[in-house]
C-alpha atoms as one frame of an Amber mdcrd trajectory, in Angstrom:
protein
  18.563 -19.875   0.865  18.304 -20.141   4.673  17.365 -17.071   6.669  20.444
 -15.840   8.581  20.329 -15.682  12.343  20.310 -12.180  13.854  23.751 -10.768
  14.578  24.787  -9.257  17.880  25.283  -5.523  18.116  28.936  -4.753  17.257
  31.247  -3.701  20.042  31.229   0.043  20.443  27.646   0.387  19.208  25.785
  -1.081  22.164  25.178   2.414  23.554  24.529   4.039  20.171  21.061   5.433
  19.455  18.893   3.132  17.378  15.881   3.334  15.102  13.284   0.663  14.332
  12.627   0.749  10.627   9.167   1.222   9.188   7.997  -1.284   6.543   8.898
   1.160   3.769  12.335   1.852   5.230  12.926  -1.883   5.598  12.310  -2.354
   1.865  14.569   0.585   1.013  17.346  -0.684   3.273  17.321  -4.166   1.717
  17.702  -2.756  -1.801  20.382  -0.296  -0.654  22.429  -3.061   0.967  22.036
  -5.440  -1.995  23.117  -2.891  -4.595  19.723  -2.658  -6.284  19.777   1.102
  -5.644  23.287   1.662  -7.048  24.848   4.211  -7.270  23.368   5.001  -3.824
  25.488   3.829  -0.894  23.089   5.017   1.776  20.064   7.150   2.506  20.194
  10.523   0.764  21.686  13.624   2.273  20.047  16.997   1.826  21.890  18.089
  -1.336  21.111  14.820  -3.117  17.520  14.865  -1.858  16.832  18.373  -3.123
  18.549  17.669  -6.435  16.576  14.451  -6.979  13.277  16.180  -6.236  14.038
  19.140  -8.494  15.844  17.493 -11.428  15.703  13.675 -11.071  19.466  13.671
 -10.591  21.832  13.224  -7.691  24.117  16.128  -6.862  26.800  14.283  -8.857
  24.626  14.508 -11.966  23.757  10.795 -12.040  20.205  10.027 -13.104  18.017
   9.097 -10.086  14.333  10.097  -9.995  13.013   9.037  -6.557  14.232  10.354
  -3.172  15.195   7.539  -0.792  15.352   9.028   2.691  15.510   7.796   6.279
  12.950   9.784   8.241  13.134   9.605  12.042  11.339  11.167  14.983  12.263
  14.614  16.274  13.494  12.971  19.489  15.982  10.728  17.653  17.004  13.515
  15.276  17.704  15.854  18.188  20.140  13.372  19.719  22.212  12.946  16.536
  25.236  14.875  15.328  27.494  14.599  12.312  29.880  11.696  12.816  27.482
   9.684  14.999  26.352   6.151  14.257  22.665   5.216  14.247  21.830   1.540
  14.638  19.042   0.454  12.283  16.841  -2.354  13.586  14.002  -4.326  12.070
  10.523  -4.076  13.662  11.419  -6.875  16.092  14.559  -5.086  17.235  17.241
  -7.100  15.429  20.155  -4.972  14.169  20.471  -4.842  10.382  22.746  -1.911
   9.565  24.695   1.060  10.852  23.733   4.462   9.506  26.699   6.823   9.512
  25.297  10.272  10.245  26.584  12.989   7.928  23.670  15.371   8.400  20.188
  15.719   9.838  17.604  18.028   8.299  13.867  18.660   8.157  11.816  17.324
   5.250   9.257  19.413   3.368   6.352  17.107   2.441   4.489  19.700   0.365
   7.510  20.534  -1.782   8.320  16.839  -2.242   4.725  16.067  -3.230   4.613
  18.785  -5.870   8.039  18.014  -7.323   7.998  14.209  -7.260   4.291  13.418
  -7.667   3.064  16.589  -9.340   0.116  16.941  -6.947  -0.922  17.669  -3.379
  -4.011  15.454  -3.677  -3.946  12.953  -0.811  -5.856  10.353  -2.773  -2.441
   9.739  -4.338  -0.901   7.073  -2.040   2.584   8.555  -2.330   1.351  12.006
  -1.339  -0.760  10.584   1.466   2.317   8.860   2.881   4.267  12.124   2.888
   1.627  13.960   4.899   0.498  11.075   7.112   3.905  10.089   8.425   4.819
  11.702  11.677   8.581  11.795  11.169   9.750  14.978   9.472  13.488  14.704
  10.138  15.847  12.895   7.770  19.244  11.349   8.428  21.699  11.150   5.523
  24.941   9.272   5.068  26.424   5.916   4.040  24.835   2.723   5.335  26.852
  -0.318   6.443  25.424  -3.833   6.465  25.271  -5.951   9.610  22.725  -8.537
   8.455  20.204  -9.046   5.684  16.526  -8.398   6.465  14.858 -11.665   7.379
  12.256 -13.384   5.212  10.477 -16.681   5.763   8.539 -17.096   2.519   9.533
 -17.810  -1.095  13.201 -18.030  -0.171  14.069 -19.682  -3.496  12.840 -16.562
  -5.321  14.425 -13.855  -3.156  17.507 -13.305  -5.277  19.907 -10.388  -4.903
  21.068  -8.408  -7.944  24.348 -10.326  -7.929  22.520 -13.671  -7.827  20.218
 -12.678 -10.691  23.150 -11.494 -12.800  24.972 -14.751 -12.120  21.923 -16.831
 -13.086  21.445 -14.866 -16.313  25.098 -15.509 -17.163  24.802 -19.215 -16.270
  21.860 -19.579 -18.636  23.787 -17.859 -21.397  21.163 -15.211 -22.041  22.627
 -12.402 -24.119  19.253 -10.697 -23.811  17.313 -10.544 -20.533  13.919  -8.825
 -20.746  12.599  -7.626 -17.381   8.892  -7.406 -16.686   7.380  -5.967 -13.538
   3.879  -6.212 -12.164   2.266  -5.608  -8.795  -0.778  -7.613  -9.897  -1.463
 -11.304 -10.507  -0.321 -12.322 -13.975  -3.284 -12.394 -16.379  -3.512 -13.500
 -20.012  -2.730 -10.019 -21.366   0.524 -10.015 -19.348   1.271 -13.531 -20.568
   0.754 -12.614 -24.224   2.809  -9.436 -23.887   5.771 -11.200 -22.287   5.641
 -14.065 -24.804   5.922 -11.487 -27.578   8.924  -9.956 -25.844  10.566 -13.396
 -25.755  10.201 -13.703 -29.538  13.323 -11.557 -29.869  15.447 -14.228 -28.152
  17.057 -14.511 -24.747  15.035 -14.921 -21.577  12.439 -13.221 -19.423  13.226
 -11.865 -15.965   9.787 -12.001 -14.376  10.403  -9.542 -11.554   7.233  -8.714
  -9.601   7.162  -6.282  -6.673   6.503  -7.944  -3.308   7.338  -5.026  -1.035
   4.792  -2.255  -0.555   2.376  -1.614  -3.404  -0.874   0.335  -3.684  -3.265
  -0.082  -0.735  -5.951  -2.564  -1.674  -3.737  -4.637  -3.982  -3.841  -8.411
  -3.740  -1.397  -9.571  -1.036   2.005 -10.713  -2.246   1.593 -14.298  -0.980
  -1.349 -14.786  -3.336   0.453 -13.064  -6.186   3.519 -15.279  -5.808   1.334
 -18.382  -5.961  -0.186 -16.963  -9.149   3.249 -16.302 -10.705   4.383 -19.840
  -9.945   1.159 -21.242 -11.407   1.649 -19.397 -14.703   5.262 -20.516 -15.315
   4.282 -23.693 -17.244   2.685 -21.460 -19.903   6.162 -20.227 -20.934   8.761
 -22.102 -23.028  10.954 -24.266 -20.748  14.104 -22.578 -19.496  13.176 -19.152
 -20.830  11.901 -17.527 -17.613  13.622 -16.563 -14.370  11.174 -15.654 -11.601
  12.666 -13.456  -8.869  10.994 -11.202  -6.311  11.702  -7.503  -5.817  11.176
  -6.214  -2.221  10.529  -2.672  -3.416   8.345  -0.112  -1.653   6.551   1.474
  -4.598   5.742   5.182  -4.516   3.224   5.027  -7.403   4.995   8.018  -8.961
   4.048   7.223 -12.555   6.722   8.341 -15.071   9.392   8.994 -12.439   8.737
   5.597 -10.930   9.017   3.899 -14.337  12.423   5.490 -14.797  13.395   4.294
 -11.304  12.255   0.760 -12.103  14.381   0.712 -15.250  17.510   1.794 -13.340
  16.860  -0.896 -10.712  16.488  -3.589 -13.405  19.799  -2.473 -14.903  21.395
  -3.321 -11.566  19.811  -6.788 -11.752  21.402  -7.445 -15.131  18.445  -6.830
 -17.435  19.212  -5.689 -20.977  15.595  -4.762 -21.803  12.664  -3.503 -19.745
   8.985  -3.655 -20.681   7.049  -0.451 -20.035   3.329  -0.605 -20.684   0.400
   1.735 -20.455  -0.057   3.575 -17.116   3.145   2.145 -15.641   3.183   2.680
 -11.843   0.143   4.948 -11.981  -2.077   5.200  -8.880  -5.216   5.872 -10.936
  -7.353   8.988 -10.648  -7.585  11.994  -8.329 -10.568  13.255  -6.322 -12.170
  14.641  -9.495 -11.731  11.372 -11.388  -8.868  12.680 -13.531  -5.792  10.481
 -14.099  -2.741  11.608 -12.166  -0.590  10.795 -15.200  -1.179  10.315 -18.907
  -1.355   6.688 -20.138   1.942   6.908 -22.035   3.788   9.557 -19.997   6.111
   6.903 -18.569   7.112   5.687 -22.011   7.767   9.255 -23.145   9.999  10.036
 -20.144  12.049   6.880 -20.584  12.462   7.604 -24.262  13.936  11.021 -23.423
  16.525   9.361 -21.158  17.139   6.182 -23.134  20.852   6.887 -23.686  21.479
   7.142 -19.922  19.301   4.361 -18.573  21.552   1.472 -19.555  18.736  -0.852
 -20.671  16.622  -0.875 -23.799  13.026   0.164 -23.261  10.285  -1.920 -24.855
   7.292   0.469 -24.993   4.508  -2.039 -25.467   1.050  -0.768 -26.422  -2.021
  -1.926 -24.586  -2.984  -5.575 -25.149  -6.680  -6.162 -25.899  -8.748  -9.235
 -26.717 -10.236  -9.534 -30.200 -13.577 -11.317 -30.170 -13.345 -11.915 -33.913
 -10.012 -13.714 -33.746 -10.397 -15.045 -30.190  -6.869 -13.812 -29.497  -4.960
 -11.001 -27.820  -3.593  -8.235 -30.023  -1.818  -4.982 -29.374  -4.078  -1.974
 -29.703  -2.312  -0.853 -32.903  -3.162  -4.183 -34.579  -6.913  -3.751 -34.191
  -8.715  -2.955 -37.421 -11.266  -0.110 -37.551 -14.595  -1.354 -36.247 -13.132
  -4.574 -34.864 -14.774  -5.498 -31.564 -12.524  -5.859 -28.539 -13.284  -6.648
 -24.912 -11.412  -5.529 -21.830 -11.671  -6.087 -18.098 -10.268  -3.368 -15.861
  -8.758  -3.995 -12.458 -11.750  -2.250 -10.911 -14.196  -4.536 -12.711 -12.178
  -7.606 -11.757 -12.384  -6.596  -8.084 -16.113  -6.018  -8.467 -16.603  -9.460
  -9.997 -14.629 -11.090  -7.217 -16.541  -9.075  -4.617 -19.911 -10.162  -5.996
 -18.922 -13.723  -6.927 -19.670 -13.129 -10.618 -17.955 -15.039 -13.428 -14.502
 -14.007 -14.641 -14.214 -14.472 -18.434 -11.926 -17.312 -19.526 -10.132 -14.987
 -21.955  -9.052 -12.723 -19.084  -7.028 -15.044 -16.886  -5.815 -18.617 -16.590
  -7.734 -21.198 -14.537  -4.851 -21.479 -12.069  -4.839 -17.739 -11.350  -8.613
 -17.582 -11.059  -8.592 -20.361  -8.456  -6.043 -18.494  -6.349  -7.973 -15.233
  -6.594 -11.278 -16.862  -5.685  -9.713 -18.412  -2.599  -7.995 -15.242  -1.405
 -10.618 -12.710  -2.521 -14.001 -14.241  -1.676 -17.220 -12.271  -2.227 -17.695
  -9.304   0.097 -20.365 -11.147   2.038 -17.677 -13.602   3.203 -14.795 -11.162
   3.764 -13.746  -9.515   6.976 -15.351  -6.144   7.624 -14.665  -3.165   9.880
 -17.427  -0.637  10.485 -15.836   2.400  12.126 -18.118   4.936  13.845 -16.596
   8.391  14.365 -18.208  11.508  15.838 -18.320  13.837  18.808 -18.842  12.665
  22.371 -22.582  12.125  22.831 -23.264  11.810  19.106 -24.669   8.299  19.509
 -21.770   6.212  18.199 -21.871   3.600  20.949 -25.656   3.334  20.861 -25.643
   2.764  17.098 -22.773   0.264  17.318 -24.544  -1.695  20.048 -27.768  -1.805
  18.044 -25.875  -2.884  14.948 -24.111  -5.611  16.937 -27.445  -7.221  17.754
 -28.711  -6.900  14.171 -25.584  -8.438  12.676 -25.685 -11.322  15.141 -29.325
 -11.789  14.226 -28.463 -11.863  10.500 -25.687 -14.304  11.314 -23.214 -14.164
   8.432 -20.009 -13.854  10.486 -18.791 -13.469  14.077 -19.019  -9.870  15.311
 -16.850  -8.008  17.849 -17.620  -4.601  19.360 -14.654  -2.337  20.142 -16.285
   0.526  22.017 -14.124   3.562  22.747 -14.764   3.617  26.498 -14.059  -0.094
  26.862 -10.874   0.135  24.795  -9.704   3.021  26.970 -10.157   0.880  30.087
  -8.713  -2.373  28.734  -6.206  -1.623  25.952  -5.249   2.008  26.515  -5.619
   2.632  30.233  -2.189   4.270  30.468  -2.864   6.798  27.691  -3.863  10.404
  28.136  -5.603  12.725  25.689  -2.754  14.413  23.856  -2.906  14.130  20.082
  -0.103  11.568  20.177  -1.958   9.395  22.685  -5.285   9.753  20.899  -3.704
   8.628  17.640  -2.033   5.703  19.392  -5.376   4.657  20.866  -6.962   4.675
  17.395  -4.043   2.703  15.953  -4.586   0.060  18.631  -8.251  -0.166  17.721
  -7.249  -0.438  14.062  -4.751  -3.185  14.807  -7.363  -5.315  16.576  -9.925
  -4.620  13.850  -7.470  -5.683  11.140  -6.708  -8.908  12.977 -10.441  -9.639
  13.211 -10.724  -8.895   9.494  -7.921 -11.311   8.606 -10.077 -14.085  10.012
 -13.148 -12.816   8.151 -15.001 -11.513  11.162 -16.785  -8.182  11.612 -15.336
  -5.489  13.891 -17.559  -2.639  15.072 -15.439   0.286  16.294 -16.939   3.278
  18.099 -14.500   6.063  18.972 -14.363   9.835  18.628 -11.251   9.470  16.417
 -11.011  13.231  15.831  -8.050  13.236  13.446  -8.234  12.378   9.758  -4.732
  10.914   9.518  -5.366   8.303  12.215  -8.653   7.258  10.628  -6.896   6.848
   7.281  -4.257   4.688   8.945  -6.957   2.368  10.236  -8.580   2.168   6.802
  -5.224   1.256   5.256  -4.446  -1.337   7.953  -7.805  -3.050   7.460  -7.374
  -3.054   3.670  -3.886  -4.541   4.044  -5.469  -7.375   6.035  -7.728  -8.180
   3.081 -10.868  -6.904   4.785 -13.409  -4.216   3.892 -13.724  -0.892   5.697
 -16.816   1.287   6.129 -16.486   4.681   7.812 -19.713   5.938   9.407 -19.689
   9.595  10.430 -22.205  10.078  13.216 -22.749  13.745  12.382 -24.992  14.720
  15.286 -24.701  18.512  15.831 -22.593  19.795  18.714 -25.621  21.492  20.321
 -27.471  18.184  20.483 -24.438  16.406  21.926 -24.174  19.082  24.625 -27.847
  18.754  25.490 -27.404  15.037  26.033 -24.142  15.354  28.030 -24.942  12.286
  30.149 -21.427  12.280  31.616 -21.242  16.015  32.298 -18.146  16.313  30.136
 -19.252  19.267  28.036 -20.151  21.251  31.149 -16.666  20.657  32.555 -15.089
  21.576  29.205 -17.085  24.814  29.027 -16.058  25.616  32.600 -12.408  25.069
  31.694 -11.893  22.195  34.125 -11.572  19.589  31.345  -8.945  20.812  28.882
  -8.384  19.394  25.391 -11.987  18.307  24.924 -12.967  17.496  21.345 -15.460
  19.961  19.887 -14.850  22.608  22.580 -11.141  23.236  23.099  -9.768  20.576
  20.722 -10.589  20.136  17.021 -12.671  17.477  15.335 -11.656  16.965  11.699
 -14.862  16.162   9.823 -14.191  13.145   7.572 -14.329  13.847   3.846 -14.120
  10.135   3.072 -17.088   8.895   5.127 -18.948   6.067   3.410 -22.150   6.870
   5.294 -23.336   9.857   7.338 -25.917   9.420  10.120 -27.411  12.170  12.305
 -28.988  10.754  15.460 -30.797  14.018  16.158 -33.002  13.092  13.204 -33.119
   9.304  13.588 -33.854   6.937  16.449 -31.195   4.290  17.197 -33.369   1.674
  15.476 -33.818   3.846  12.376 -30.111   4.672  12.239 -29.234   0.998  12.606
 -31.556  -0.002   9.769 -30.075   2.689   7.519 -26.634   1.183   8.110 -27.904
  -2.359   7.491 -29.527  -1.214   4.235 -26.245   0.381   3.164 -24.302  -2.797
   3.962 -26.767  -4.913   1.985 -26.645  -2.591  -1.009 -22.822  -2.535  -0.960
 -22.675  -6.340  -0.841 -21.268  -6.704   2.671 -24.437  -8.456   3.831 -26.730
 -10.835   1.927 -29.843  -9.396   0.374 -32.842  -9.350   2.657 -34.571 -12.723
   2.626 -31.536 -14.560   1.205 -31.158 -18.098   2.486 -28.298 -19.625   4.413
 -26.390 -20.286   1.184 -25.850 -16.504   0.864 -24.002 -16.518   4.168 -21.142
 -18.531   2.685
């Protein structure tokens, strides 16, 4: 399936306003254009949006649990009127679709969070996206295709709903069981799907390769794992296809959404397991959703969904029988063993053994290659704090210590240097400050991709921008450590080597963080250091000790073999 060449802008649209799609919008657009989101024919208008949030139904009454909206900047929204055309471009600027503008309205992130996700807790990735995104205006109306979004990987697996339906028909499957995962396929998944195949027909192995939960294994690795597992299935009984979906991690609502999407791909059955599409736990350690809430919601709507729901129980490994069983097959007192996703990540991070009963050798090899121990992964250490708090001094000291330890190459991205070299044209408005931090995050993530260490020292006063950097580094497969240099304001003012506080107090330096502009104290700092209590050397050694304890650096006295 060759990637189509970009199309020229149609005549009459060359002067139309345009919008470069975000990664999430790009996923949504592809599934809208391919019919995976039927009955939607475009991004939602206000009536549909409010109805979906409140009742999981479109204004027409059709079942649809997740709002799919096109959010744009206030500047673009202000230039649009009903009847206009908005050209939708990919991140490189190539035109993909025309959005016919029926209405423009302002989104309410708090209301959406409570109605769709059932929480305002920003540890929920879907909620965090609602509040972190800067675009609060939505454009609704039908969407017309110009070209398909471009992909350059796994082209043989990127099948549209029509292509999947045709392949199911060609194979003569009267029953097509769909299974979704955003994780590598482990033995429990294998056993579960083999059981589903016992009822006849075939398996539509349909993993998500769009946007998943931050910190998940990248989709390139996962696809290699899916391909590696295929020989474990009966020949001709599995169709592997990729779903470019941007997950919202909305638990039960998302499970219902997934079932409706699989109906459009031609599935007759859909496997729903424990904790389907759940993001885990909140700030207090409580699950956002019950383990079987998704199954219960789909059962209530089974007559409308259009596919049969297979509510599989949890699969566990019986030590007595050396085999996987469903939880309801385990006898009282029978010993079972499990390995959570968290424990798997911990074992990969530390280089410890992964039990042979948990995954196949092929999948383990892929995971070991992509997810090496923490001591060999990329790492960003981000120092945030007020001007004069000692961020740059600590970062410089840490640079020398890390080079002395010698596990990986180290780069220092100091705030003043970045301002001179990468952001010299920027001012100090919130917009420009956030852009400066995003640039630092971009460079740090690139360093992390190549398994280097990036030391970043910037005031970074706003929580949302810091979270963006954390997410960008995680998406690059690297680790992120946020160090809050919590030196008191009074101490920072006393130091005032540049005379900035004096100017801010005199009113000649407006918008100065800590005086006339806010500093949002990080609630998610991994380490807090106060340089009014510690010398630079002591602060540096506290950070090194933390990095050793967390596994980012080899234990003190470890030989060269610990450096990887």
